GROMACS .gro file of N, CA and C in nm:
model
  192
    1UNK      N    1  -1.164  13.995  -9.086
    1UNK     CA    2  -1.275  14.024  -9.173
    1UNK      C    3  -1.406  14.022  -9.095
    2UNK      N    4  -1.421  13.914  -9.008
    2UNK     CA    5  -1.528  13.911  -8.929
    2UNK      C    6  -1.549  14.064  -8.848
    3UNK      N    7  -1.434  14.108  -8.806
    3UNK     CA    8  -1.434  14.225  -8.734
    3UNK      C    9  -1.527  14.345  -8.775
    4UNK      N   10  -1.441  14.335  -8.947
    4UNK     CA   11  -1.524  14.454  -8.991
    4UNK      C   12  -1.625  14.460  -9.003
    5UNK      N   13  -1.677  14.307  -9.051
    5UNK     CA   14  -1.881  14.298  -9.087
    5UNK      C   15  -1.963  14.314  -9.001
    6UNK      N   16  -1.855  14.274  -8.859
    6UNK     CA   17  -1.955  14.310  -8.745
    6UNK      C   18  -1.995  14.464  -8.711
    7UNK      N   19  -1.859  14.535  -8.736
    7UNK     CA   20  -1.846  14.696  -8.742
    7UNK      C   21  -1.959  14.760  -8.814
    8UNK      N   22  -1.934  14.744  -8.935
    8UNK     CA   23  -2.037  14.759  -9.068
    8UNK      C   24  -2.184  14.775  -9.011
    9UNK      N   25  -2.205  14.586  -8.982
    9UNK     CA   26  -2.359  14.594  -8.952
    9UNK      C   27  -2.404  14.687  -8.839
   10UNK      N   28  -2.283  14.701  -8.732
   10UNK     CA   29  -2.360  14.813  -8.613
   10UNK      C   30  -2.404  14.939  -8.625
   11UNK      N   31  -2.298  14.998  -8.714
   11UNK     CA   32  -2.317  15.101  -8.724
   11UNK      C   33  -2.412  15.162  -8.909
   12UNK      N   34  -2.423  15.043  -8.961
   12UNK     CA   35  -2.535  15.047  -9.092
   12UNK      C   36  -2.707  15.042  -8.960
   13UNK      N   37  -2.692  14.973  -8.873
   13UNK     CA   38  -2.787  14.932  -8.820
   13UNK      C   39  -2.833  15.053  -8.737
   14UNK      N   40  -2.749  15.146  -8.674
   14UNK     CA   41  -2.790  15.230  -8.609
   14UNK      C   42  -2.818  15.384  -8.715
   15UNK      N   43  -2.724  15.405  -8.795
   15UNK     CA   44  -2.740  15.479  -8.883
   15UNK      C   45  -2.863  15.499  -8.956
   16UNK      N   46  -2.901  15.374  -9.007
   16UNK     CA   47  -3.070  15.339  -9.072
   16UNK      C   48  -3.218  15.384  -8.954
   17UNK      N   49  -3.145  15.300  -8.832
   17UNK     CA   50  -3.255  15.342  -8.723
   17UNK      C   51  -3.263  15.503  -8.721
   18UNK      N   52  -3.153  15.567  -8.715
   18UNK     CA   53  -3.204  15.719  -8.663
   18UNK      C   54  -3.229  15.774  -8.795
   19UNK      N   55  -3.128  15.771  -8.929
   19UNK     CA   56  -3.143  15.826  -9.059
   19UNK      C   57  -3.321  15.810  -9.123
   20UNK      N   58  -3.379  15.704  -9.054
   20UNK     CA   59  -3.508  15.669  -9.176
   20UNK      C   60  -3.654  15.635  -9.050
   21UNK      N   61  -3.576  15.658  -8.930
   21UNK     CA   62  -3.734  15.687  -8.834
   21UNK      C   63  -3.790  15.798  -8.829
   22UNK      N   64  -3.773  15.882  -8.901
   22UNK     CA   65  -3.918  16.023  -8.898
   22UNK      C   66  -3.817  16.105  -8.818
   23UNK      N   67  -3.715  16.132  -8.753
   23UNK     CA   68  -3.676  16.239  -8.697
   23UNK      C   69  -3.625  16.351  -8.779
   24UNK      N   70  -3.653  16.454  -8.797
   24UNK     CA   71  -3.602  16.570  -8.831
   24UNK      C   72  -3.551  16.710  -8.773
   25UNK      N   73  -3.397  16.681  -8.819
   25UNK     CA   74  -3.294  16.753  -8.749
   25UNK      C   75  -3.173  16.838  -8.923
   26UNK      N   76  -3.158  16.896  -8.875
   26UNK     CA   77  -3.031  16.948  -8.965
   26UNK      C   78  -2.941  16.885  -9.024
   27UNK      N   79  -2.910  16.712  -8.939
   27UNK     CA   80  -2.780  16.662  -9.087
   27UNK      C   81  -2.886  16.532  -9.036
   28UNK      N   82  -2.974  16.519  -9.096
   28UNK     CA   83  -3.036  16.404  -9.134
   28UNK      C   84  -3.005  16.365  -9.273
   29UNK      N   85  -2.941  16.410  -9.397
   29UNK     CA   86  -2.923  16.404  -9.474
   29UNK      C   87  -2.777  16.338  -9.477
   30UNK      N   88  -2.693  16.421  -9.395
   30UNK     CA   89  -2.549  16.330  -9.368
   30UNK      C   90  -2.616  16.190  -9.319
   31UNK      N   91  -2.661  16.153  -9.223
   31UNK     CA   92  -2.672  16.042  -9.162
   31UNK      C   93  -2.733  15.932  -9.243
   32UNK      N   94  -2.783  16.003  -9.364
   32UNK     CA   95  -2.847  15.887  -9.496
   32UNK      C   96  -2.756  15.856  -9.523
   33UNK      N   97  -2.659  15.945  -9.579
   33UNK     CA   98  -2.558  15.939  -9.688
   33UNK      C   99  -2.454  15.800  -9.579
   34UNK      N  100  -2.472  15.849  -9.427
   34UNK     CA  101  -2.345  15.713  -9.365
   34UNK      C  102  -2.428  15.586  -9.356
   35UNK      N  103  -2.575  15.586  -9.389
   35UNK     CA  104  -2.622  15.474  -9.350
   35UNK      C  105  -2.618  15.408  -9.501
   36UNK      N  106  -2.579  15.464  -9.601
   36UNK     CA  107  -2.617  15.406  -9.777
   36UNK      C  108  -2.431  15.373  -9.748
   37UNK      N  109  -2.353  15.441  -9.729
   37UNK     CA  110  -2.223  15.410  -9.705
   37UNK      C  111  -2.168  15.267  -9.612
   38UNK      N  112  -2.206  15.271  -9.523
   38UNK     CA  113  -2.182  15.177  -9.453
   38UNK      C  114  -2.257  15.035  -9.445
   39UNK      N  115  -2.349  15.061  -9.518
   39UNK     CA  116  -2.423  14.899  -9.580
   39UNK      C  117  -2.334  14.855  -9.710
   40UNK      N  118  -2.308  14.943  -9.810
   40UNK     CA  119  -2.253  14.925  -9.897
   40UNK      C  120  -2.092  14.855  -9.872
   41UNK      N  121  -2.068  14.898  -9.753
   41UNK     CA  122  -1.910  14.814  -9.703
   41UNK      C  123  -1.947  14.721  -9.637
   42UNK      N  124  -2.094  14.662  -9.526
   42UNK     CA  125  -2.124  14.573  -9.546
   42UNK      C  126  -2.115  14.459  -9.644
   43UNK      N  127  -2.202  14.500  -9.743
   43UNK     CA  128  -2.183  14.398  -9.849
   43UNK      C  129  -2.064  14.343  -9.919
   44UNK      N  130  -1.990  14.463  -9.902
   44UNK     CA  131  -1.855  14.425  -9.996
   44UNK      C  132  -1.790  14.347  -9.917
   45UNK      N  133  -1.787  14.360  -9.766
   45UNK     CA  134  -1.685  14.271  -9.645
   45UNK      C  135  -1.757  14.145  -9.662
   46UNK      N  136  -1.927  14.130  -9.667
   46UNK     CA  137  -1.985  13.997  -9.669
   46UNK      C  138  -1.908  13.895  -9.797
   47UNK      N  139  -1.891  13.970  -9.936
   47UNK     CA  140  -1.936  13.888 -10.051
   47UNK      C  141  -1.763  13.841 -10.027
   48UNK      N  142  -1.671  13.978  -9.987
   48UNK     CA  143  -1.506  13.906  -9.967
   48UNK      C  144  -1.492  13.847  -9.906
   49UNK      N  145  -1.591  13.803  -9.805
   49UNK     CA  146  -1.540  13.673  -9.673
   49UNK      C  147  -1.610  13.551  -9.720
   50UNK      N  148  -1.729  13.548  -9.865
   50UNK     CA  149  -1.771  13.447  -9.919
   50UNK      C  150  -1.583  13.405 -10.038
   51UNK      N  151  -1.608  13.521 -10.086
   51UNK     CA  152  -1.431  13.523 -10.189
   51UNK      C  153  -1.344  13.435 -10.130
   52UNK      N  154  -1.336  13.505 -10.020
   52UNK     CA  155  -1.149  13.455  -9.975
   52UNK      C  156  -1.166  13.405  -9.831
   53UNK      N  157  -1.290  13.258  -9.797
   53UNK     CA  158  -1.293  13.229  -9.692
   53UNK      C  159  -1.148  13.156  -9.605
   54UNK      N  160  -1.069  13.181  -9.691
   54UNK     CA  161  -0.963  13.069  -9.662
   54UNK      C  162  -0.882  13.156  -9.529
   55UNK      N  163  -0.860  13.144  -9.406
   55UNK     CA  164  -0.789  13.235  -9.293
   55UNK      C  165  -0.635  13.219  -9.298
   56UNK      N  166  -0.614  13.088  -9.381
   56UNK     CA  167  -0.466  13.069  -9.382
   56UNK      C  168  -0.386  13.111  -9.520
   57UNK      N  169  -0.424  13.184  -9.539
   57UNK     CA  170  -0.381  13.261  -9.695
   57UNK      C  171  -0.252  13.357  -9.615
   58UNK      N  172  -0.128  13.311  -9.673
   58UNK     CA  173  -0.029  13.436  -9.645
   58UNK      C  174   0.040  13.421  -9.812
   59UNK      N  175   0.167  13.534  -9.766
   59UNK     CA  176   0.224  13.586  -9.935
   59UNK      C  177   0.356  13.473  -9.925
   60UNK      N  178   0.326  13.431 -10.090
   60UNK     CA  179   0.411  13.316 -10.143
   60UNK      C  180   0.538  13.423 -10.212
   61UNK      N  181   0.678  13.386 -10.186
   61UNK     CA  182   0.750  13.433 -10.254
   61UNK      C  183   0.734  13.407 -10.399
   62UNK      N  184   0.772  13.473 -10.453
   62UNK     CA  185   0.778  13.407 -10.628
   62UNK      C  186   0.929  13.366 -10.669
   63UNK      N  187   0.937  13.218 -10.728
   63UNK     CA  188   1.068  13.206 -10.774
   63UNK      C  189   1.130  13.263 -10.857
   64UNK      N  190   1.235  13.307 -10.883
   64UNK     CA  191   1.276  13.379 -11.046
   64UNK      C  192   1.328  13.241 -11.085
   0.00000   0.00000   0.00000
């Protein structure tokens, strides 16, 4: 999980830098759309690693 938030923030972080510093180019509009995308999976990886901090979580059989 850590992996991904770190993923997330690099590339939310670079996305924002070029998407919203004044440059204008032809898919500046894509590059919003990955920088609103990839914060948004930020958050969701942050609030699930507040959820399910537990690392030793594996699958319990179920008894019949």
């Amino acid at each position: 999980m850590r992996k991904y938030s770190t993923l997330f923030l690099i590339v939310a972080a670079l996305t924002g830098a070029i998407g919203f510093s004044g440059l204008n180019f032809a898919g500046i509009e894509v590059v919003r759309v990955l920088f609103l995308i990839f914060a948004d999976l930020l958050v969701v990886s942050l609030v699930a690693r507040l959820f399910f901090r537990d690392d030793n979580l594996r699958l319990q059989r179920v008894k019949k």
